[in-house]
Amino acid sequence: SGQAVPLAGTCSTPPGTAAQPYTGAIQASGGLAPYSFSLSASALPPGLTLNPTTGAIAGTIAANASGTYSFTVALSDSNRAT
C-alpha cells in the first residue's frame, strides 16, 4: 500500500472592506477527505464565518470593523491528522 500524503492547507483570503460582502477560502490538500476546519486562535472580523466543512470564509464585514485581523485555522482530515 502507498505512503500517506501529508495534510496541508493554503489560504486565499483577499483584503475586505467594511460593510461589504466578502468571500475567501482555506484550501486543503493531502490527507484523506473529508476535511474539517475550525478557528483555533483569535477570531474572524465581525460578520464573517468559517464553514467547518468547506473552509469558506464568507459574510458581510461589520460596518465598524477596521484594521488587520489575524486568525489561525485548524485543519484535520477524516483520519484526524492535523
PDB file of C-alpha atoms in Angstrom:
ATOM      1  CA  SER A   1       0.000   0.000   0.000  1.00  0.00           C
ATOM      2  CA  GLY A   2       1.129   3.607  -0.645  1.00  0.00           C
ATOM      3  CA  GLN A   3       2.634   6.045   1.778  1.00  0.00           C
ATOM      4  CA  ALA A   4       0.306   8.625   3.369  1.00  0.00           C
ATOM      5  CA  VAL A   5       0.278  12.073   1.785  1.00  0.00           C
ATOM      6  CA  PRO A   6       0.816  14.857   4.367  1.00  0.00           C
ATOM      7  CA  LEU A   7      -2.133  17.098   5.111  1.00  0.00           C
ATOM      8  CA  ALA A   8      -1.633  20.739   4.108  1.00  0.00           C
ATOM      9  CA  GLY A   9      -3.701  23.905   3.891  1.00  0.00           C
ATOM     10  CA  THR A  10      -3.383  27.066   1.842  1.00  0.00           C
ATOM     11  CA  CYS A  11      -5.117  30.348   2.412  1.00  0.00           C
ATOM     12  CA  SER A  12      -6.567  32.698  -0.190  1.00  0.00           C
ATOM     13  CA  THR A  13      -8.168  35.461   1.838  1.00  0.00           C
ATOM     14  CA  PRO A  14      -8.185  38.725  -0.087  1.00  0.00           C
ATOM     15  CA  PRO A  15      -8.462  42.076   1.712  1.00  0.00           C
ATOM     16  CA  GLY A  16     -12.006  43.044   2.652  1.00  0.00           C
ATOM     17  CA  THR A  17     -13.951  46.278   3.050  1.00  0.00           C
ATOM     18  CA  ALA A  18     -16.219  47.144   5.973  1.00  0.00           C
ATOM     19  CA  ALA A  19     -19.957  46.844   5.275  1.00  0.00           C
ATOM     20  CA  GLN A  20     -19.294  44.850   2.079  1.00  0.00           C
ATOM     21  CA  PRO A  21     -19.852  41.169   1.235  1.00  0.00           C
ATOM     22  CA  TYR A  22     -16.726  39.040   1.494  1.00  0.00           C
ATOM     23  CA  THR A  23     -15.588  35.593   0.352  1.00  0.00           C
ATOM     24  CA  GLY A  24     -12.300  33.794   0.870  1.00  0.00           C
ATOM     25  CA  ALA A  25     -11.239  30.203   1.422  1.00  0.00           C
ATOM     26  CA  ILE A  26      -8.862  27.846   3.136  1.00  0.00           C
ATOM     27  CA  GLN A  27      -7.955  25.018   0.739  1.00  0.00           C
ATOM     28  CA  ALA A  28      -6.985  21.551   1.999  1.00  0.00           C
ATOM     29  CA  SER A  29      -4.817  19.036   0.192  1.00  0.00           C
ATOM     30  CA  GLY A  30      -3.312  15.668   1.001  1.00  0.00           C
ATOM     31  CA  GLY A  31      -4.541  13.566   3.855  1.00  0.00           C
ATOM     32  CA  LEU A  32      -7.894  11.855   3.463  1.00  0.00           C
ATOM     33  CA  ALA A  33     -11.083  13.811   2.728  1.00  0.00           C
ATOM     34  CA  PRO A  34     -13.484  14.871   4.089  1.00  0.00           C
ATOM     35  CA  TYR A  35     -11.725  17.709   5.877  1.00  0.00           C
ATOM     36  CA  SER A  36     -12.732  19.716   8.940  1.00  0.00           C
ATOM     37  CA  PHE A  37     -11.900  23.396   9.512  1.00  0.00           C
ATOM     38  CA  SER A  38     -12.162  25.313  12.783  1.00  0.00           C
ATOM     39  CA  LEU A  39     -10.829  28.526  14.286  1.00  0.00           C
ATOM     40  CA  SER A  40      -8.122  27.630  16.777  1.00  0.00           C
ATOM     41  CA  ALA A  41      -6.814  31.075  17.708  1.00  0.00           C
ATOM     42  CA  SER A  42      -8.191  34.609  17.540  1.00  0.00           C
ATOM     43  CA  ALA A  43     -11.321  35.435  15.580  1.00  0.00           C
ATOM     44  CA  LEU A  44     -12.503  36.429  12.147  1.00  0.00           C
ATOM     45  CA  PRO A  45     -13.606  40.015  11.571  1.00  0.00           C
ATOM     46  CA  PRO A  46     -17.135  40.678  12.872  1.00  0.00           C
ATOM     47  CA  GLY A  47     -19.767  39.483  10.395  1.00  0.00           C
ATOM     48  CA  LEU A  48     -17.673  36.690   8.846  1.00  0.00           C
ATOM     49  CA  THR A  49     -17.972  32.958   9.490  1.00  0.00           C
ATOM     50  CA  LEU A  50     -15.861  29.912   8.663  1.00  0.00           C
ATOM     51  CA  ASN A  51     -17.665  26.979   7.079  1.00  0.00           C
ATOM     52  CA  PRO A  52     -16.368  23.935   9.020  1.00  0.00           C
ATOM     53  CA  THR A  53     -16.840  21.577   6.052  1.00  0.00           C
ATOM     54  CA  THR A  54     -15.647  23.610   3.048  1.00  0.00           C
ATOM     55  CA  GLY A  55     -13.195  26.092   4.593  1.00  0.00           C
ATOM     56  CA  ALA A  56     -15.057  29.005   3.008  1.00  0.00           C
ATOM     57  CA  ILE A  57     -14.918  32.323   4.845  1.00  0.00           C
ATOM     58  CA  ALA A  58     -17.929  34.456   3.974  1.00  0.00           C
ATOM     59  CA  GLY A  59     -20.354  37.079   5.168  1.00  0.00           C
ATOM     60  CA  THR A  60     -20.664  40.845   5.275  1.00  0.00           C
ATOM     61  CA  ILE A  61     -17.920  42.544   7.231  1.00  0.00           C
ATOM     62  CA  ALA A  62     -19.389  44.679  10.037  1.00  0.00           C
ATOM     63  CA  ALA A  63     -19.551  48.402   9.281  1.00  0.00           C
ATOM     64  CA  ASN A  64     -17.464  49.188  12.369  1.00  0.00           C
ATOM     65  CA  ALA A  65     -14.748  46.597  11.609  1.00  0.00           C
ATOM     66  CA  SER A  66     -11.416  48.129  10.691  1.00  0.00           C
ATOM     67  CA  GLY A  67      -7.783  47.172  10.897  1.00  0.00           C
ATOM     68  CA  THR A  68      -5.954  43.928  10.388  1.00  0.00           C
ATOM     69  CA  TYR A  69      -7.290  40.622  11.705  1.00  0.00           C
ATOM     70  CA  SER A  70      -5.066  37.611  12.297  1.00  0.00           C
ATOM     71  CA  PHE A  71      -6.536  34.192  12.914  1.00  0.00           C
ATOM     72  CA  THR A  72      -5.454  30.571  12.949  1.00  0.00           C
ATOM     73  CA  VAL A  73      -7.468  27.790  11.357  1.00  0.00           C
ATOM     74  CA  ALA A  74      -7.077  24.179  12.473  1.00  0.00           C
ATOM     75  CA  LEU A  75      -7.399  21.660   9.651  1.00  0.00           C
ATOM     76  CA  SER A  76      -7.951  17.961  10.134  1.00  0.00           C
ATOM     77  CA  ASP A  77      -8.811  15.110   7.806  1.00  0.00           C
ATOM     78  CA  SER A  78     -11.011  12.035   8.217  1.00  0.00           C
ATOM     79  CA  ASN A  79      -8.072  10.202   9.873  1.00  0.00           C
ATOM     80  CA  ARG A  80      -7.934  13.061  12.421  1.00  0.00           C
ATOM     81  CA  ALA A  81      -4.497  14.095  11.152  1.00  0.00           C
ATOM     82  CA  THR A  82      -3.750  17.786  11.648  1.00  0.00           C
TER      83      THR A  82
END
